XYZ file of C-alpha atoms in Angstrom:
652
model
C 30.777 -168.777 90.966
C 29.498 -170.332 94.172
C 32.160 -173.035 93.794
C 34.984 -170.464 93.691
C 33.461 -168.603 96.610
C 33.442 -171.873 98.542
C 37.128 -172.505 97.700
C 38.070 -168.998 98.826
C 36.226 -169.385 102.094
C 37.826 -172.789 102.676
C 41.323 -171.425 101.970
C 40.786 -168.536 104.356
C 39.600 -170.900 107.068
C 42.606 -173.205 106.603
C 44.980 -170.219 106.668
C 43.437 -168.936 109.911
C 43.713 -172.395 111.463
C 47.385 -172.726 110.464
C 48.169 -169.301 111.921
C 46.524 -170.309 115.197
C 48.520 -173.537 115.344
C 51.780 -171.736 114.558
C 51.023 -169.127 117.213
C 50.400 -171.854 119.805
C 53.606 -173.678 118.844
C 55.570 -170.423 118.929
C 54.088 -169.643 122.335
C 55.195 -173.030 123.679
C 58.684 -172.509 122.278
C 58.877 -169.094 123.953
C 57.718 -170.619 127.232
C 60.412 -173.283 126.954
C 63.008 -170.606 126.155
C 61.924 -168.612 129.181
C 62.127 -171.714 131.336
C 65.665 -172.299 130.133
C 66.711 -168.686 130.580
C 65.064 -168.279 133.968
C 66.028 -171.694 135.297
C 65.971 -172.095 139.095
C 69.184 -172.095 141.138
C 71.184 -175.314 140.755
C 71.273 -177.452 143.858
C 74.765 -178.249 145.024
C 73.598 -180.541 147.782
C 70.594 -181.279 149.881
C 71.609 -178.652 152.365
C 72.805 -175.787 150.185
C 71.880 -173.996 147.018
C 74.250 -172.183 144.695
C 73.051 -169.788 142.027
C 74.879 -167.602 139.563
C 73.069 -164.562 138.280
C 73.214 -160.818 137.934
C 72.224 -158.699 140.904
C 68.472 -158.428 141.112
C 66.522 -155.410 142.230
C 66.432 -156.941 145.702
C 70.138 -156.242 146.086
C 69.550 -152.530 145.706
C 66.155 -152.345 147.426
C 65.674 -150.219 150.525
C 65.843 -152.628 153.448
C 64.414 -151.282 156.708
C 66.438 -153.498 159.065
C 69.813 -155.228 158.969
C 68.688 -158.165 161.125
C 65.408 -159.781 162.159
C 65.949 -161.985 165.258
C 63.483 -164.830 165.850
C 63.736 -166.195 169.400
C 61.859 -167.500 172.436
C 62.218 -164.699 174.984
C 62.322 -166.609 178.288
C 65.206 -168.795 177.044
C 67.574 -166.103 175.779
C 66.314 -162.555 176.330
C 68.067 -161.712 179.638
C 71.559 -162.990 178.836
C 72.513 -164.109 175.341
C 70.153 -161.842 173.430
C 71.006 -158.717 175.411
C 74.742 -159.347 174.917
C 74.475 -159.935 171.177
C 72.341 -156.810 170.756
C 75.075 -154.777 172.455
C 77.631 -156.285 170.078
C 75.386 -155.418 167.140
C 75.221 -151.832 168.394
C 79.025 -151.637 168.562
C 79.293 -152.800 164.953
C 76.526 -150.578 163.628
C 74.138 -153.460 162.931
C 70.462 -152.465 163.179
C 68.123 -155.236 164.432
C 64.338 -155.183 164.342
C 62.872 -154.645 167.827
C 59.376 -156.010 168.486
C 58.781 -154.587 171.981
C 55.665 -152.698 170.949
C 53.994 -155.552 169.074
C 51.338 -157.468 170.943
C 51.730 -161.207 170.624
C 48.737 -163.374 169.825
C 47.964 -166.760 168.346
C 49.516 -165.836 164.983
C 51.817 -163.155 163.641
C 50.229 -160.093 162.080
C 50.999 -158.091 158.938
C 53.366 -155.734 160.778
C 55.674 -158.592 161.773
C 55.491 -160.187 158.342
C 56.504 -156.881 156.817
C 59.403 -156.574 159.296
C 60.676 -160.035 158.270
C 60.432 -159.177 154.567
C 62.225 -155.867 155.073
C 65.228 -157.349 156.949
C 68.419 -158.257 155.112
C 69.265 -161.158 157.426
C 66.981 -163.302 159.569
C 68.652 -164.873 162.625
C 66.798 -167.885 163.984
C 67.867 -168.423 167.595
C 66.746 -172.008 168.262
C 66.515 -172.799 171.972
C 64.947 -175.708 173.894
C 61.546 -173.976 174.251
C 61.488 -172.258 170.845
C 58.864 -174.711 169.592
C 56.620 -174.026 172.590
C 55.457 -170.850 170.882
C 53.167 -170.999 167.862
C 54.172 -167.364 167.347
C 57.841 -168.394 166.924
C 56.898 -171.255 164.621
C 54.808 -168.944 162.425
C 57.729 -166.499 162.316
C 59.937 -169.359 161.193
C 57.533 -170.325 158.399
C 57.535 -166.726 157.191
C 61.354 -166.574 157.384
C 61.819 -169.813 155.441
C 59.666 -168.438 152.622
C 62.127 -165.545 152.465
C 62.190 -162.925 149.742
C 64.924 -162.968 147.118
C 68.205 -161.552 148.368
C 67.475 -162.241 152.040
C 69.783 -164.489 154.087
C 69.038 -166.808 157.007
C 71.448 -167.570 159.855
C 70.871 -170.190 162.573
C 72.099 -170.335 166.163
C 71.480 -173.586 168.058
C 71.406 -172.412 171.658
C 71.595 -175.371 174.054
C 69.654 -177.552 171.612
C 70.778 -180.293 169.203
C 70.285 -179.594 165.454
C 69.122 -183.202 164.970
C 66.356 -182.747 167.567
C 65.219 -179.631 165.718
C 65.225 -181.357 162.348
C 63.437 -184.523 163.502
C 61.450 -182.954 166.364
C 62.907 -185.422 168.895
C 64.238 -185.160 172.449
C 63.073 -182.365 174.739
C 62.651 -180.084 171.742
C 60.321 -182.625 170.138
C 58.224 -182.986 173.308
C 57.679 -179.242 173.447
C 56.782 -179.178 169.751
C 54.217 -181.962 170.100
C 52.566 -180.103 172.953
C 52.241 -176.990 170.789
C 50.723 -179.048 167.975
C 47.756 -180.137 170.061
C 44.510 -178.883 168.591
C 46.220 -177.616 165.413
C 45.288 -178.721 161.902
C 47.401 -181.259 160.014
C 48.222 -178.581 157.446
C 49.524 -176.195 160.112
C 51.613 -178.932 161.784
C 53.094 -180.024 158.445
C 54.002 -176.419 157.628
C 55.823 -176.088 160.953
C 57.628 -179.413 160.456
C 58.920 -178.415 157.022
C 60.150 -175.080 158.359
C 62.018 -176.794 161.245
C 63.532 -179.375 158.902
C 64.661 -176.613 156.547
C 66.175 -174.331 159.168
C 68.020 -177.248 160.829
C 69.943 -177.938 157.597
C 71.293 -174.377 157.332
C 74.890 -174.153 158.501
C 75.052 -172.168 161.730
C 76.487 -171.889 165.243
C 76.190 -174.485 168.011
C 76.465 -173.268 171.619
C 77.807 -176.620 172.782
C 80.942 -175.989 170.706
C 81.622 -172.607 172.316
C 84.544 -172.329 174.662
C 83.684 -168.748 175.575
C 80.217 -167.330 174.916
C 81.458 -163.735 174.840
C 84.029 -164.578 172.164
C 81.429 -166.477 170.136
C 79.012 -163.532 170.286
C 81.782 -161.321 168.908
C 82.447 -163.857 166.120
C 78.763 -164.035 165.211
C 78.576 -160.245 165.015
C 81.695 -160.172 162.819
C 80.207 -162.781 160.459
C 76.928 -160.889 160.217
C 78.829 -157.689 159.535
C 80.639 -159.447 156.656
C 77.346 -160.774 155.310
C 75.927 -157.261 155.343
C 79.001 -155.995 153.504
C 78.465 -158.644 150.816
C 74.781 -157.745 150.551
C 75.520 -154.031 150.229
C 75.153 -152.943 146.581
C 78.515 -151.821 145.229
C 78.555 -148.440 143.474
C 80.371 -150.271 140.662
C 77.626 -152.894 140.198
C 75.596 -150.487 138.095
C 78.624 -150.150 135.824
C 79.196 -153.859 135.264
C 78.266 -153.730 131.607
C 78.709 -157.110 129.938
C 78.751 -159.031 133.244
C 75.655 -161.001 132.252
C 77.573 -162.456 129.316
C 80.560 -163.338 131.507
C 78.336 -165.128 134.019
C 76.584 -167.105 131.302
C 79.867 -168.157 129.700
C 81.361 -169.137 133.067
C 78.587 -171.539 134.045
C 80.133 -174.533 132.207
C 83.470 -173.844 133.914
C 81.988 -173.527 137.422
C 79.546 -176.467 137.217
C 77.884 -175.535 140.474
C 75.761 -178.685 140.277
C 78.809 -180.937 140.549
C 80.223 -182.432 143.765
C 83.774 -182.409 142.401
C 86.397 -179.942 143.603
C 87.075 -177.525 140.766
C 89.894 -175.090 140.125
C 88.926 -172.483 137.551
C 91.283 -170.010 135.928
C 90.228 -166.567 134.740
C 92.839 -165.453 132.214
C 93.359 -162.269 130.217
C 95.525 -159.175 129.783
C 95.977 -156.595 132.541
C 93.079 -154.203 132.979
C 90.501 -156.332 131.169
C 88.372 -156.949 134.273
C 89.499 -160.329 135.645
C 89.458 -159.082 139.232
C 86.042 -157.475 138.731
C 84.620 -160.773 137.495
C 86.190 -162.646 140.423
C 84.826 -160.187 143.000
C 81.400 -160.384 141.393
C 81.499 -164.183 141.617
C 82.495 -163.976 145.274
C 79.593 -161.593 145.917
C 77.181 -163.961 144.212
C 78.373 -167.228 145.748
C 79.939 -166.480 149.134
C 76.769 -166.710 151.176
C 76.261 -170.286 149.971
C 79.602 -171.374 151.465
C 80.265 -171.594 155.193
C 83.994 -171.154 154.605
C 85.159 -168.615 152.074
C 88.014 -166.227 151.418
C 89.070 -163.793 148.731
C 92.776 -163.021 148.486
C 93.194 -159.839 146.457
C 96.244 -158.485 144.639
C 98.450 -161.452 145.518
C 101.047 -160.358 142.970
C 101.334 -156.880 144.452
C 101.506 -158.109 148.049
C 104.067 -160.860 147.453
C 107.598 -159.731 148.360
C 109.893 -158.821 145.470
C 112.604 -159.859 145.400
C 111.570 -162.848 147.491
C 114.598 -163.643 149.643
C 112.790 -166.319 151.685
C 110.190 -168.108 149.547
C 109.221 -170.475 152.340
C 108.469 -167.707 154.819
C 106.497 -165.757 152.203
C 104.398 -168.860 151.475
C 103.687 -169.417 155.167
C 102.532 -165.812 155.579
C 100.297 -166.138 152.515
C 98.657 -169.330 153.770
C 98.271 -167.852 157.239
C 96.351 -164.872 155.820
C 94.125 -167.164 153.785
C 93.290 -169.421 156.744
C 92.701 -166.439 159.041
C 90.101 -165.128 156.626
C 88.675 -168.564 155.834
C 87.943 -169.641 159.411
C 87.500 -166.136 160.808
C 90.374 -166.331 163.260
C 92.769 -163.415 163.315
C 96.541 -163.907 162.833
C 96.707 -167.696 162.681
C 100.282 -168.892 163.148
C 101.358 -171.926 161.096
C 104.694 -173.731 160.922
C 104.289 -175.698 157.680
C 102.223 -175.594 154.472
C 100.314 -178.772 155.291
C 98.032 -176.935 157.717
C 95.605 -175.733 155.033
C 95.103 -179.231 153.670
C 94.521 -180.655 157.156
C 92.004 -177.963 158.076
C 90.089 -177.802 154.782
C 90.269 -181.291 153.226
C 86.688 -182.175 154.207
C 85.223 -178.644 154.019
C 83.161 -177.065 151.239
C 84.972 -173.801 150.529
C 84.945 -170.897 148.114
C 88.410 -169.453 147.537
C 89.226 -166.570 145.187
C 92.921 -166.055 144.422
C 93.187 -162.760 142.591
C 96.175 -161.710 140.473
C 98.484 -164.697 140.884
C 101.773 -164.571 138.998
C 103.987 -167.257 140.595
C 103.599 -170.994 141.076
C 104.870 -170.644 144.659
C 101.732 -168.642 145.480
C 99.474 -171.435 144.220
C 101.545 -174.027 146.077
C 100.927 -172.106 149.294
C 97.202 -171.491 148.818
C 95.780 -174.290 146.662
C 98.389 -176.891 145.803
C 95.858 -179.385 144.485
C 92.170 -180.299 144.637
C 92.873 -182.785 147.454
C 93.296 -179.853 149.836
C 89.554 -179.148 149.773
C 86.279 -180.940 150.420
C 83.570 -181.868 147.886
C 81.822 -179.051 145.981
C 84.642 -176.590 146.704
C 85.409 -173.972 144.075
C 88.820 -172.320 143.757
C 88.958 -169.435 141.276
C 92.305 -168.000 140.172
C 92.838 -164.840 138.125
C 96.107 -164.350 136.269
C 97.709 -162.904 133.173
C 99.856 -166.013 132.778
C 98.254 -168.931 130.927
C 101.333 -171.102 131.338
C 101.076 -170.772 135.125
C 97.533 -172.197 135.116
C 98.401 -175.100 132.847
C 101.531 -175.941 134.824
C 99.335 -176.217 137.933
C 97.065 -178.696 136.168
C 94.143 -176.266 135.796
C 92.154 -177.164 132.682
C 88.988 -175.123 133.269
C 90.181 -171.737 131.990
C 87.902 -168.840 131.112
C 89.504 -166.372 128.706
C 88.213 -162.836 129.242
C 87.601 -161.112 125.915
C 87.416 -157.390 125.251
C 83.945 -155.847 125.412
C 82.168 -154.973 122.186
C 82.318 -151.407 120.859
C 78.823 -150.706 122.186
C 79.650 -152.111 125.639
C 82.913 -150.144 125.717
C 81.113 -146.894 124.920
C 78.542 -147.626 127.625
C 81.287 -148.395 130.188
C 83.074 -145.152 129.399
C 79.876 -143.092 129.559
C 78.949 -144.511 132.973
C 82.192 -143.122 134.393
C 82.325 -139.931 132.325
C 78.689 -138.864 132.541
C 76.970 -141.258 134.949
C 74.816 -142.217 131.968
C 74.712 -145.126 129.524
C 75.232 -142.878 126.502
C 77.133 -139.634 125.790
C 75.675 -136.247 126.588
C 74.570 -134.097 123.689
C 77.562 -132.868 121.711
C 79.999 -135.468 123.162
C 79.278 -138.469 120.918
C 82.267 -138.051 118.587
C 84.666 -137.248 121.436
C 83.438 -140.241 123.437
C 84.028 -142.554 120.484
C 87.552 -141.172 120.158
C 88.335 -141.919 123.805
C 86.954 -145.466 123.678
C 88.992 -146.069 120.535
C 92.069 -144.715 122.292
C 91.424 -147.010 125.268
C 91.172 -149.944 122.886
C 87.992 -151.116 124.686
C 90.108 -152.031 127.725
C 87.828 -151.734 130.788
C 90.564 -150.279 133.007
C 91.345 -147.642 130.386
C 87.659 -146.825 129.984
C 87.250 -146.450 133.746
C 90.327 -144.280 134.277
C 89.703 -142.078 131.263
C 85.992 -141.756 132.017
C 86.777 -140.656 135.559
C 89.407 -138.253 134.220
C 87.002 -136.532 131.810
C 84.060 -136.436 134.228
C 82.861 -132.869 134.786
C 85.017 -131.348 132.020
C 83.582 -128.988 129.461
C 83.650 -129.829 125.762
C 86.450 -127.304 125.269
C 88.541 -129.062 127.939
C 87.940 -132.432 126.281
C 89.162 -131.081 122.956
C 92.211 -129.517 124.598
C 93.244 -132.594 126.636
C 92.464 -135.413 124.216
C 95.482 -134.941 121.888
C 97.883 -135.427 124.829
C 96.371 -138.814 125.640
C 97.380 -140.162 122.255
C 101.031 -140.059 123.311
C 101.011 -140.404 127.102
C 99.353 -143.054 129.245
C 97.488 -142.197 132.423
C 99.589 -143.025 135.485
C 97.179 -145.641 136.897
C 96.934 -147.515 133.592
C 100.700 -147.340 133.157
C 101.299 -148.854 136.614
C 98.932 -151.776 136.038
C 100.222 -152.637 132.571
C 103.910 -152.250 133.430
C 103.714 -154.815 136.235
C 103.527 -157.655 133.682
C 106.330 -156.132 131.616
C 108.611 -155.914 134.652
C 108.332 -159.673 135.246
C 109.868 -160.454 131.845
C 113.515 -161.362 131.326
C 115.640 -158.843 129.394
C 115.324 -160.683 126.071
C 111.546 -160.929 126.300
C 111.363 -157.237 127.272
C 113.326 -156.333 124.166
C 111.015 -158.367 121.908
C 108.000 -156.712 123.588
C 109.468 -153.284 122.686
C 110.182 -154.385 119.099
C 106.550 -155.404 118.666
C 105.207 -152.251 120.321
C 107.333 -149.994 118.112
C 107.402 -151.926 114.819
C 105.750 -155.304 114.544
C 102.205 -154.979 115.857
C 99.747 -156.592 113.406
C 102.574 -158.287 111.515
C 102.793 -161.922 110.426
C 104.513 -164.177 112.922
C 106.877 -165.586 110.279
C 108.036 -162.126 109.240
C 108.702 -161.113 112.835
C 110.647 -164.320 113.450
C 112.737 -163.679 110.350
C 113.511 -160.068 111.294
C 114.507 -160.926 114.872
C 116.221 -164.268 114.316
C 119.725 -162.747 114.139
C 119.304 -160.934 117.444
C 117.336 -163.425 119.592
C 117.380 -167.165 120.079
C 114.036 -169.004 120.051
C 111.967 -166.046 118.859
C 108.771 -168.116 118.628
C 109.244 -169.385 122.181
C 109.637 -165.818 123.418
C 106.496 -164.767 121.547
C 104.638 -167.590 123.280
C 105.827 -166.247 126.647
C 104.398 -162.814 125.804
C 101.126 -164.428 124.736
C 100.896 -166.506 127.927
C 101.332 -163.322 129.934
C 98.563 -161.682 127.855
C 100.924 -159.032 126.499
C 100.221 -160.075 122.907
C 97.729 -162.391 121.226
C 97.699 -164.363 117.996
C 94.925 -163.980 115.454
C 95.668 -166.865 113.120
C 99.169 -165.937 111.867
C 99.115 -162.295 112.976
C 100.639 -160.832 116.160
C 98.284 -158.408 117.904
C 99.153 -156.084 120.772
C 96.550 -153.953 122.535
C 96.795 -150.240 121.793
C 97.447 -149.375 125.449
C 100.281 -151.905 125.585
C 101.698 -150.350 122.412
C 101.615 -146.982 124.170
C 103.259 -148.548 127.211
C 106.116 -149.888 125.065
C 106.686 -146.523 123.447
C 106.550 -144.796 126.844
C 109.231 -147.177 128.160
C 111.430 -146.319 125.174
C 110.927 -142.579 125.729
C 111.867 -142.842 129.395
C 114.943 -144.982 128.742
C 117.014 -141.905 127.771
C 116.093 -138.222 127.970
C 117.957 -137.533 124.708
C 116.147 -139.061 121.684
C 119.396 -139.770 119.819
C 120.431 -142.196 122.574
C 117.295 -144.315 122.358
C 116.956 -147.701 120.686
C 113.801 -146.715 118.828
C 112.528 -143.383 117.528
C 108.718 -143.473 117.365
C 107.658 -139.835 117.878
C 107.837 -137.647 114.785
C 109.033 -134.620 116.743
C 111.923 -136.660 118.153
C 112.701 -138.077 114.718
C 112.817 -134.609 113.184
C 114.993 -133.354 116.029
C 117.488 -136.170 115.588
C 117.641 -136.035 111.789
C 118.069 -132.244 111.598
C 120.368 -131.845 114.623
C 124.030 -131.285 113.619
C 125.166 -133.090 116.778
C 126.693 -136.494 115.893
C 124.201 -139.339 116.269
C 125.166 -142.349 118.352
C 124.951 -145.933 117.160
C 122.090 -146.649 119.600
C 119.254 -146.209 117.085
C 117.967 -149.565 115.833
C 114.659 -148.464 114.362
C 112.726 -145.426 113.189
C 108.969 -145.444 112.727
C 107.310 -142.268 111.437
C 103.514 -141.960 111.563
C 102.895 -138.369 110.431
C 103.456 -137.559 106.784
C 103.157 -133.810 107.295
C 106.124 -133.844 109.672
C 108.342 -135.057 106.838
C 106.916 -132.762 104.217
C 109.722 -130.492 102.928
C 111.953 -131.611 105.827
C 115.566 -130.677 105.138
C 117.510 -133.859 105.878
C 121.248 -133.912 105.238
C 122.449 -136.593 102.818
C 124.798 -138.068 105.429
C 122.194 -138.042 108.276
C 121.870 -141.826 108.374
C 125.558 -142.538 107.885
C 126.352 -142.689 111.601
C 123.314 -144.907 112.354
C 125.426 -147.989 111.809
C 122.984 -150.255 113.680
C 119.803 -149.072 111.975
C 117.763 -152.189 111.086
C 114.153 -151.036 110.743
C 112.833 -147.970 108.917
C 109.164 -147.266 108.348
C 107.412 -144.279 106.758
C 103.653 -144.470 107.161
C 102.551 -141.984 104.548
C 99.880 -141.352 101.926
C 100.050 -140.888 98.170
C 98.547 -137.500 98.955
C 102.074 -136.293 99.760
C 104.134 -138.031 97.062
C 107.372 -136.099 97.467
C 109.768 -136.097 100.383
C 112.582 -134.881 98.182
C 115.437 -134.954 100.652
C 114.990 -138.542 101.799
C 116.125 -140.518 98.757
C 119.465 -138.761 98.796
C 120.168 -139.381 102.474
C 119.235 -143.050 102.148
C 122.278 -143.563 99.907
C 124.343 -143.667 103.078
C 122.108 -145.939 105.127
C 123.439 -148.865 107.158
C 123.897 -152.207 105.390
C 122.275 -153.801 108.470
C 118.873 -152.481 107.398
C 116.388 -155.380 107.310
C 113.079 -153.585 106.931
C 112.219 -150.581 104.798
C 108.497 -149.921 104.724
C 107.888 -146.956 102.418
C 104.800 -146.887 100.264
C 104.876 -144.593 97.231
C 108.642 -144.381 97.433
C 110.167 -142.455 94.494
C 113.125 -144.877 94.579
C 113.305 -148.029 92.490
C 116.306 -149.477 94.342
C 118.322 -148.851 97.504
C 122.069 -148.361 96.893
C 123.741 -149.417 100.152
C 127.252 -148.186 100.853
C 129.908 -150.615 101.966
C-alpha cells in the first residue's frame, strides 16, 4: 500500500514539474511573440527612423502647446525669435512661453511638463546655446521625447558639424560649461547634441532673406501640425492594422533602395484612404514629401496638349515637394535633376494614365536612396507597364469589419443600436462590403428612425447613391465602346458565370472576348475566382443604372432587367423595337398569372439572352410557353429552371 502511495506521490510531483516547465516555455514563447509584434521602428539610416504603425493614443492626446522653443535668449530673442513668434501668431500656432519661469542650474518639473505637452519642439541652435546648462538640460529632455512628438532644428549662425562634434566656437563654449560637471552629465549633453545635429533642419547661412525663411519655417510647422492633428476618420479606419501589416514587405522601410509601390483595387475600396494614412504615418520622417490627390479627376479630359498637362502636373508636385509656390518648369527633366539625390516620400493618388506617371515618377533613377513612391490605381496593367512589381492588392473587408464600418457612420458606434441589427446587415450586404458604399450609406441613414430605414431601404436595391455612382462610373467611362458593352453584358447577365461560357456566348458579337475581360479585370471592374467571373454588387447596380438611363422608354433599351419594365414591355400593345438583346427577370411573383400574348416575342428579332430566376414554389407561368413558340432563332441562352417545356420550337 505504501508502495502505491509512493508511486502516486511521485507521479503528482512529476506532473507538477512538467506543468511548471511548460508554463515557463509558454511564457518565453509569448515574450518572443510580443517582441515580434511590438518590434521597434526600423532604422532607415543613421540619421532617420521610419516606422509604420496604427495611430497611438498620443496622436489623439490633449496637447497643451503646439510648439516648445528651446533657445539661448541673448543670441536670438530680440530679432529672430520675436519675428518668428509673430509669424506663428499669424498662422494660429501656439508656442510655449516661459517668461514667468525662474531659471536656475537645472530645469524644473514645470518646464519638463511643458516639453512633454508640446506637439513640436524647435531647437534653435545658436553660437552660445551651449553656454547655458539650462538649454542643454532642455535639449536632453527634448531628445527623450514622448511618442508622437516631433523635433525641428534651426542652425542659427552655427555650423551643424560644430554642434555634432562640439568643435569651433560652439565647442569652446560647450567645454566652458562642462567645467565642474560630472562625466555622466557631460556625456548626456554630448549625446543630445550629437542627436539633434543629425536631424534635418534649417541653416541660416543658406538663407537669402531671413523674413522669407521665417515664413517658410512657419508654413512647414503648420503642415507638421496638420499631419499630427487626429483625423475624424482615423477612428473609423477599421481593418487598417491588417493593411499596414500586409504592406510592410512591399514598403521595406529598412532598405536603402528606391521603391515604387502600387496600391491596386476597385473604385471605392479604400486605396486613397490607405495612401493618406501611410503619408500621415511616414511624412515626418522625410524632409521632402508630397501627396498628389485625385490625379485622374484633375487631369484634363480630353487632353488636347499632353505635354503641357504633364508640365503642370510636375510643377504642382515640385511646388509641394520643396515648399515653393508656383514653380515654373520648361521640361520634364527638372524633377529628376532636383530630386535624384534626395530622400523623398511621394504619394500619387488615383492615377489612370501612363503620361501621369511619366511626368511625376518616370523611373526610380529620379529619386535618391531610401525614397518611397506610392501609387494608387484601379488599373493593374498601368502599374506593370511602368515596371512596378511591388503591388499591394486591396481586398474587401470581412463581414464583421464591414458591419463595424457601417455602424461607425450610421450610429457613431462599433455595433448597431438596439432594434437595427437586421437592417444594418441588409445595408452592408447591399453595399457588398465596399468601404465607400458603407460610408455613404451609413452617413445617409444616420439620425433616421427605424420606420424611415424600412421605408427607404427598398429603393436602394434598385438605385445607387449619387456619390457612389460618380466614383464607380469614372472607371467605366474610360473604357472603349466594346469593353463598355461587355461590362453591361456581365452586369445584366453573366455575373458569377464561367469564363468559358461567357466567351462562347459573346464570341459572335465581340473579337478577343478574353482580352476584353482581362481589361475589365485590370481596371478592377471584375475579378476572376478560378474560372468564374465576379462583379461587385455595386458595379452590377451601376451597369443596370446605365442601361436604364440609356433610353427613357424600356422597349428601346438593350437589356430589360427590372421586372416592372419587363411586364410593361411584354403586356404593352405598342410594337416592340428590335433593340432588346436580353431579358433577365428576378421576381417570380411578377410573372405569376401574367397575361403575355403568344406573339409578344415575335418582334424581338435580336433577343439572345432570356433568364427567369424563379422557384419551384411557383411552378406555373401558363402564358409563357405559348409565347416562346415565336421567339427569335438568335436566342443563345435560356435559363429557366422548372420549365414546363421539354423542347423549344423555334420559328424560321
